[in-house]
mmCIF file of C-alpha atoms in Angstrom:
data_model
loop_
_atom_site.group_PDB
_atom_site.id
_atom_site.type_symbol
_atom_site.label_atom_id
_atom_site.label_comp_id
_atom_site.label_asym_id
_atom_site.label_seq_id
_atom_site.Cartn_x
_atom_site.Cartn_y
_atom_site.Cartn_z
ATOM 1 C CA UNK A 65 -2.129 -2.524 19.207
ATOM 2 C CA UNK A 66 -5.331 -3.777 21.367
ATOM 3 C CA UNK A 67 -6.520 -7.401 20.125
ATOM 4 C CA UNK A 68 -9.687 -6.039 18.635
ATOM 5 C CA UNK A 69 -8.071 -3.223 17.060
ATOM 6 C CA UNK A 70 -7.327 -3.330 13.448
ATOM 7 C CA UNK A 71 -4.663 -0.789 10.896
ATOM 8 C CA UNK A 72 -5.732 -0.706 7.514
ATOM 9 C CA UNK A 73 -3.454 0.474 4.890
ATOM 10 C CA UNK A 74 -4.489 0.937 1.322
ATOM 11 C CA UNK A 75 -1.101 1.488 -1.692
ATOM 12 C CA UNK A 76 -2.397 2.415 -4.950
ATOM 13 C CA UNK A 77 -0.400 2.616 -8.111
ATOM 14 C CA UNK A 78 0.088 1.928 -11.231
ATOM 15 C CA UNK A 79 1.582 -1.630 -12.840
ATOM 16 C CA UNK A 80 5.207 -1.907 -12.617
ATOM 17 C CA UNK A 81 5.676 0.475 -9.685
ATOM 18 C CA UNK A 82 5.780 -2.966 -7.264
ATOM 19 C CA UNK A 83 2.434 -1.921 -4.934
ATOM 20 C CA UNK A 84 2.027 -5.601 -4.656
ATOM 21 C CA UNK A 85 5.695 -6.261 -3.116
ATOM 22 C CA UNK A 86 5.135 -3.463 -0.764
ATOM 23 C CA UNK A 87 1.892 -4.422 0.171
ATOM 24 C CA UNK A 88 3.657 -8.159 0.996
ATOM 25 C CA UNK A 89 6.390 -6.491 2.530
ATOM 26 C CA UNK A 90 4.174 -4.638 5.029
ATOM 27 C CA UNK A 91 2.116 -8.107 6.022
ATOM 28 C CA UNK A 92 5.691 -9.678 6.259
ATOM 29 C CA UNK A 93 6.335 -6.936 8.831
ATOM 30 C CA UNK A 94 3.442 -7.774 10.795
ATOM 31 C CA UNK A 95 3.426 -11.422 10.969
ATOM 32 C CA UNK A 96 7.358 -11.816 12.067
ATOM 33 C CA UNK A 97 6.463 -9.559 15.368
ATOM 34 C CA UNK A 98 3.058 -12.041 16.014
ATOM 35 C CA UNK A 99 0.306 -10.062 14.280
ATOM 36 C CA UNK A 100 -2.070 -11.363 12.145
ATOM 37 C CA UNK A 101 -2.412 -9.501 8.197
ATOM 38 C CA UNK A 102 -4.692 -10.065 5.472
ATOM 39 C CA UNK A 103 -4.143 -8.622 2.020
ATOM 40 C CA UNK A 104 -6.039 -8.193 -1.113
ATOM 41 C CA UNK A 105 -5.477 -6.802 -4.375
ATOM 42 C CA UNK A 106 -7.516 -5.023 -6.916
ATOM 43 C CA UNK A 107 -5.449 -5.048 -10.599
ATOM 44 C CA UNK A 108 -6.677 -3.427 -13.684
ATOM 45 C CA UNK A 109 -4.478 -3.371 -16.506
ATOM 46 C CA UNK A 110 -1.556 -3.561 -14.728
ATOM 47 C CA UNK A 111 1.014 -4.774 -17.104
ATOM 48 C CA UNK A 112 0.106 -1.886 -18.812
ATOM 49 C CA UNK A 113 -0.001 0.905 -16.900
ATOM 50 C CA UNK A 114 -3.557 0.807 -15.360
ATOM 51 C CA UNK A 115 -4.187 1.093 -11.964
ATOM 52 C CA UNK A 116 -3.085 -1.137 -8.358
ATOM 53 C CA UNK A 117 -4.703 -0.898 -4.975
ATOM 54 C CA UNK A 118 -3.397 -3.181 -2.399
ATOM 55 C CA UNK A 119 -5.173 -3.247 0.808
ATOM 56 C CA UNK A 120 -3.559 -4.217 3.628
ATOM 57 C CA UNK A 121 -5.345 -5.175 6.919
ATOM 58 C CA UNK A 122 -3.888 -5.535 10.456
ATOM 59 C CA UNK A 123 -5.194 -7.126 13.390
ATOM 60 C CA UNK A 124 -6.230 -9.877 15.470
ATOM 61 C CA UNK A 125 -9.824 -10.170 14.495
ATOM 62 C CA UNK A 126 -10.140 -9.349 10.228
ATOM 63 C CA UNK A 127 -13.290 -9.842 8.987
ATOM 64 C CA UNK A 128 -12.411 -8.924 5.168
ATOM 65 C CA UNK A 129 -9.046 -8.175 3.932
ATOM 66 C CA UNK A 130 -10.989 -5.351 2.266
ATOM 67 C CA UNK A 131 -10.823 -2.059 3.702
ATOM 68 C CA UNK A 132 -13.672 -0.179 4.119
ATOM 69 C CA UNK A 133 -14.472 3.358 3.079
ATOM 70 C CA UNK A 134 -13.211 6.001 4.946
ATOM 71 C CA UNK A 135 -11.112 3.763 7.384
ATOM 72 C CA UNK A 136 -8.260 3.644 6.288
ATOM 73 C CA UNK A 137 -5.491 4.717 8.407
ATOM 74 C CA UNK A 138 -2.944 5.339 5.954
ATOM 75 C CA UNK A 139 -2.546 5.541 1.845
ATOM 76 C CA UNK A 140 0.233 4.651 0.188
ATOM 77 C CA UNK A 141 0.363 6.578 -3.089
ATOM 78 C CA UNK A 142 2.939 5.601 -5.756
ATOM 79 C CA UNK A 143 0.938 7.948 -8.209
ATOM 80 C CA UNK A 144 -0.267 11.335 -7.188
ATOM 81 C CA UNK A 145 -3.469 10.672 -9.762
ATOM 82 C CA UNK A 146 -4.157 6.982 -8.343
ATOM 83 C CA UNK A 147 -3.954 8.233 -4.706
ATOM 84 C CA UNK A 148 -6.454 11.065 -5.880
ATOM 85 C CA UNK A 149 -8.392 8.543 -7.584
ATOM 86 C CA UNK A 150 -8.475 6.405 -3.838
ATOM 87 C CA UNK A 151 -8.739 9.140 -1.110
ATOM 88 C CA UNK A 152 -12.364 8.007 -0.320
ATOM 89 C CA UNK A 153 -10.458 4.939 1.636
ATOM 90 C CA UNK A 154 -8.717 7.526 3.959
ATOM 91 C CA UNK A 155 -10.289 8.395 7.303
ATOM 92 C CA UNK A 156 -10.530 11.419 8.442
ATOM 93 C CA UNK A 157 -7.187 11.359 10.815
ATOM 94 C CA UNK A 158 -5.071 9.410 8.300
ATOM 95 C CA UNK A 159 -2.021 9.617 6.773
ATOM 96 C CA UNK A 160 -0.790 10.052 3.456
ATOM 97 C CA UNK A 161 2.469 8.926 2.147
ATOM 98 C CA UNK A 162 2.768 10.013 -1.989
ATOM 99 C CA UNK A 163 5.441 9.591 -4.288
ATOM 100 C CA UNK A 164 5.777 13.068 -6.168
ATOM 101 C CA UNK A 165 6.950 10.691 -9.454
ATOM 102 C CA UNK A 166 4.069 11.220 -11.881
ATOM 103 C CA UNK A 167 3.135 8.502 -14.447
ATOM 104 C CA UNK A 168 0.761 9.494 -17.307
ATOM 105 C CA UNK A 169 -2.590 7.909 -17.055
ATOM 106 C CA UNK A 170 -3.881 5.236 -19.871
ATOM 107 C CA UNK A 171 -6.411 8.271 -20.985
ATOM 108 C CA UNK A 172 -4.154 10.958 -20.712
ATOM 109 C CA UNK A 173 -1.507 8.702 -23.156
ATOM 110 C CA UNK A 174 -4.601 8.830 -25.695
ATOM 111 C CA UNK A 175 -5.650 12.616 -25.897
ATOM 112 C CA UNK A 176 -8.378 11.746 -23.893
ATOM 113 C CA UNK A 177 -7.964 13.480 -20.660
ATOM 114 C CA UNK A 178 -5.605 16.250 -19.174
ATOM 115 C CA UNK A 179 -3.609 15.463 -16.267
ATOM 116 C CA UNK A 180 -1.222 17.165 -13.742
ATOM 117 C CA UNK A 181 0.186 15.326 -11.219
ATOM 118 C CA UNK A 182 1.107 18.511 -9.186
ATOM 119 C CA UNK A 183 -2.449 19.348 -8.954
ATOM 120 C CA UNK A 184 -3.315 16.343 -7.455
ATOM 121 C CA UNK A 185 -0.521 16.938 -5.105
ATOM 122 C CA UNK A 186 -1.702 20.075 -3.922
ATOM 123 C CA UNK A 187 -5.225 18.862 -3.676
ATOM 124 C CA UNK A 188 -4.205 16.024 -1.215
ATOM 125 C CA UNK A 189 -2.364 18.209 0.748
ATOM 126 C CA UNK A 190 -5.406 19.660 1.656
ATOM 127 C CA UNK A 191 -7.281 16.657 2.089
ATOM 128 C CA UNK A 192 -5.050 14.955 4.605
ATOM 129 C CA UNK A 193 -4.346 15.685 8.584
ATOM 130 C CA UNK A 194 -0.131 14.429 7.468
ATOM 131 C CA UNK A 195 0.712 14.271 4.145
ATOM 132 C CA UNK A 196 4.491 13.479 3.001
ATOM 133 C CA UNK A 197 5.375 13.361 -0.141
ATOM 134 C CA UNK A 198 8.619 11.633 -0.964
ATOM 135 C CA UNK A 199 10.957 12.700 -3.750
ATOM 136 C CA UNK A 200 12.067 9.474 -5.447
ATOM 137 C CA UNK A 201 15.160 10.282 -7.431
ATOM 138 C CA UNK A 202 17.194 10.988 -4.803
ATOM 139 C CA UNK A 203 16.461 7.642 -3.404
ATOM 140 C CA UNK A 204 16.427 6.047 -6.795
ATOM 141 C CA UNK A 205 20.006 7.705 -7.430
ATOM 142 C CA UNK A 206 21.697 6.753 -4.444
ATOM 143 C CA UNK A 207 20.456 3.438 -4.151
ATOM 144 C CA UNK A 208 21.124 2.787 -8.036
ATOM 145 C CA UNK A 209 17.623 1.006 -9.150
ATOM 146 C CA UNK A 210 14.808 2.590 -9.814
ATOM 147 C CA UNK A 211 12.897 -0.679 -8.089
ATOM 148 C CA UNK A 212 13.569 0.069 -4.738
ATOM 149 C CA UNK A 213 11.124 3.010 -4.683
ATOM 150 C CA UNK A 214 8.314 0.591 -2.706
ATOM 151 C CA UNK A 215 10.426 -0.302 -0.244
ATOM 152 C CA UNK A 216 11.303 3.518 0.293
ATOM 153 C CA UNK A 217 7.565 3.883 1.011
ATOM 154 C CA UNK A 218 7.214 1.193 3.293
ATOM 155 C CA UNK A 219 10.207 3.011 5.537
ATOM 156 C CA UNK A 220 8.023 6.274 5.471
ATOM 157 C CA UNK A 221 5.002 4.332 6.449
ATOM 158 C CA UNK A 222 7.517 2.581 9.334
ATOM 159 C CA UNK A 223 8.273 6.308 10.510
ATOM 160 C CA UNK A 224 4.875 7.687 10.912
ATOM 161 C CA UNK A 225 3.619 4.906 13.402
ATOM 162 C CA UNK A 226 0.743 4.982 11.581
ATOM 163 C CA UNK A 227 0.506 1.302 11.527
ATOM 164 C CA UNK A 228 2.597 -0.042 14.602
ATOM 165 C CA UNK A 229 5.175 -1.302 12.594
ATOM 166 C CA UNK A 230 9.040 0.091 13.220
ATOM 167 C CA UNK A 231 11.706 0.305 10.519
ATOM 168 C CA UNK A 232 13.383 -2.704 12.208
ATOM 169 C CA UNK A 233 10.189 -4.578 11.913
ATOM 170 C CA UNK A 234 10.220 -3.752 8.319
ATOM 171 C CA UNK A 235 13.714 -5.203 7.937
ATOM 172 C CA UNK A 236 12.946 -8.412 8.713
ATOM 173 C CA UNK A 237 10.743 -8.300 5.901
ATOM 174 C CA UNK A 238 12.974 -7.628 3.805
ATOM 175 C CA UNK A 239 15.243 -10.590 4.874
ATOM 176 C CA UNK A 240 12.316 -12.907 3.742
ATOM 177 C CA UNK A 241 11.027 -11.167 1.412
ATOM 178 C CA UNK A 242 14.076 -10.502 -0.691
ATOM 179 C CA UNK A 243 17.356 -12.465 -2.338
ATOM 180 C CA UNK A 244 20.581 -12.031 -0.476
ATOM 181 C CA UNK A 245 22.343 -10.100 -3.500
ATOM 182 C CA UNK A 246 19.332 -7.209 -3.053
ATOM 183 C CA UNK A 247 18.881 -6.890 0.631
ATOM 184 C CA UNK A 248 21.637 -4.482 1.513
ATOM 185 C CA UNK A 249 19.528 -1.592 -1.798
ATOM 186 C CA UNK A 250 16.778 -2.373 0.022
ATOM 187 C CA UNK A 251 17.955 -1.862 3.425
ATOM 188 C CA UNK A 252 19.313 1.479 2.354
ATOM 189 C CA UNK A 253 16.281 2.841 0.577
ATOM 190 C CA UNK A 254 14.293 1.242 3.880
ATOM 191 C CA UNK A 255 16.089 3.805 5.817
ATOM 192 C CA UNK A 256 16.628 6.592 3.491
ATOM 193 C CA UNK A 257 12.404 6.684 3.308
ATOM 194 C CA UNK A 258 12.028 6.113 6.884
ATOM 195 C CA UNK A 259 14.799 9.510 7.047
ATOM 196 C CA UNK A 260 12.028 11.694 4.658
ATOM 197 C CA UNK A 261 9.030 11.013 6.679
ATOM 198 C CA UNK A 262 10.878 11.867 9.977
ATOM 199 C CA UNK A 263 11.755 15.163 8.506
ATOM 200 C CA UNK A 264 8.214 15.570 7.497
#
């Protein structure tokens, strides 16, 4: 990464799904190898189930930790609906990373709105120059907790490049940002999302 260059990555959720960890565990990544990250967060209802975005800003010169329209070079999308709901961030040669678990909007709950989360799948796809969607329950089911999901992302995100940050970068993170008793789940889902990107 050039010193005036700067990676932008924008994770959008719902509450509960732990965009904010993520979000710190990418920024954790980046500042144990020297670089400089800002973060930001944008929460709705979040405790109950309205919508996260965490931006995520890398770089040696940040003037906002908000990203900008269309410059984003990759979206993190725990939702298939909130990522949907976000792809105006995304440039025009970014990635996508998006969890394929589905999690009924507020509206939808209510009657007020239809919603299918394959839909939005298959409309991303077409929106994006590299989509990969990850398959959660696998991950969930070997790794035993359904909490380790973010951390499966962040591996994916380690894969692509996208943001100059390797999966052993992202494991140092993880020795900060997490207790002893829960770093050897989270090394393991690390990995096993950093395996489903490479195969994408």
């Amino acid at each position: 990464m050039s010193t005036s260059e700067v990676k932008n990555c924008l994770l959008c959720g719902v509450g509960g799904q732990g965009t904010v960890l993520a979000s710190r565990i990418i920024a954790a990544a980046a500042m144990a190898k020297g670089l400089h990250a800002k973060t930001a967060e944008t929460i709705g209802m979040a405790q109950r189930g309205g919508s996260v975005v965490s931006h995520v800003r890398i770089g040696e010169e940040i003037a906002s930790p908000m990203i900008p329209y269309g410059t984003a070079d990759v979206i993190i999308g725990f939702e298939p609906g909130e990522a949907a709901a976000n792809i105006k961030y995304l440039k025009e040669d970014g990635v996508m990373i998006l969890s394929s678990r589905q999690v009924k909007p507020v509206t939808a709950s209510l009657g007020q709105s239809a919603y299918d989360g394959d839909d939005c799948l298959e409309w991303l796809k077409s929106k994006g120059s590299r989509c990969i969607v990850v398959d959660p329950e696998e991950i969930i089911e070997a790794c035993g907790s359904p909490k380790v999901l973010n951390v499966a992302m962040a591996g994916a995100l380690a894969a692509t490049g996208a943001m100059d940050l390797s999966v052993e970068d992202m494991e140092e993170a993880l020795k900060i940002r997490m207790k002893p008793a829960l770093l050897e789940m989270n090394k393991k889902a690390l990995h096993m999302g950093a395996q489903c990107a490479a195969e994408r």
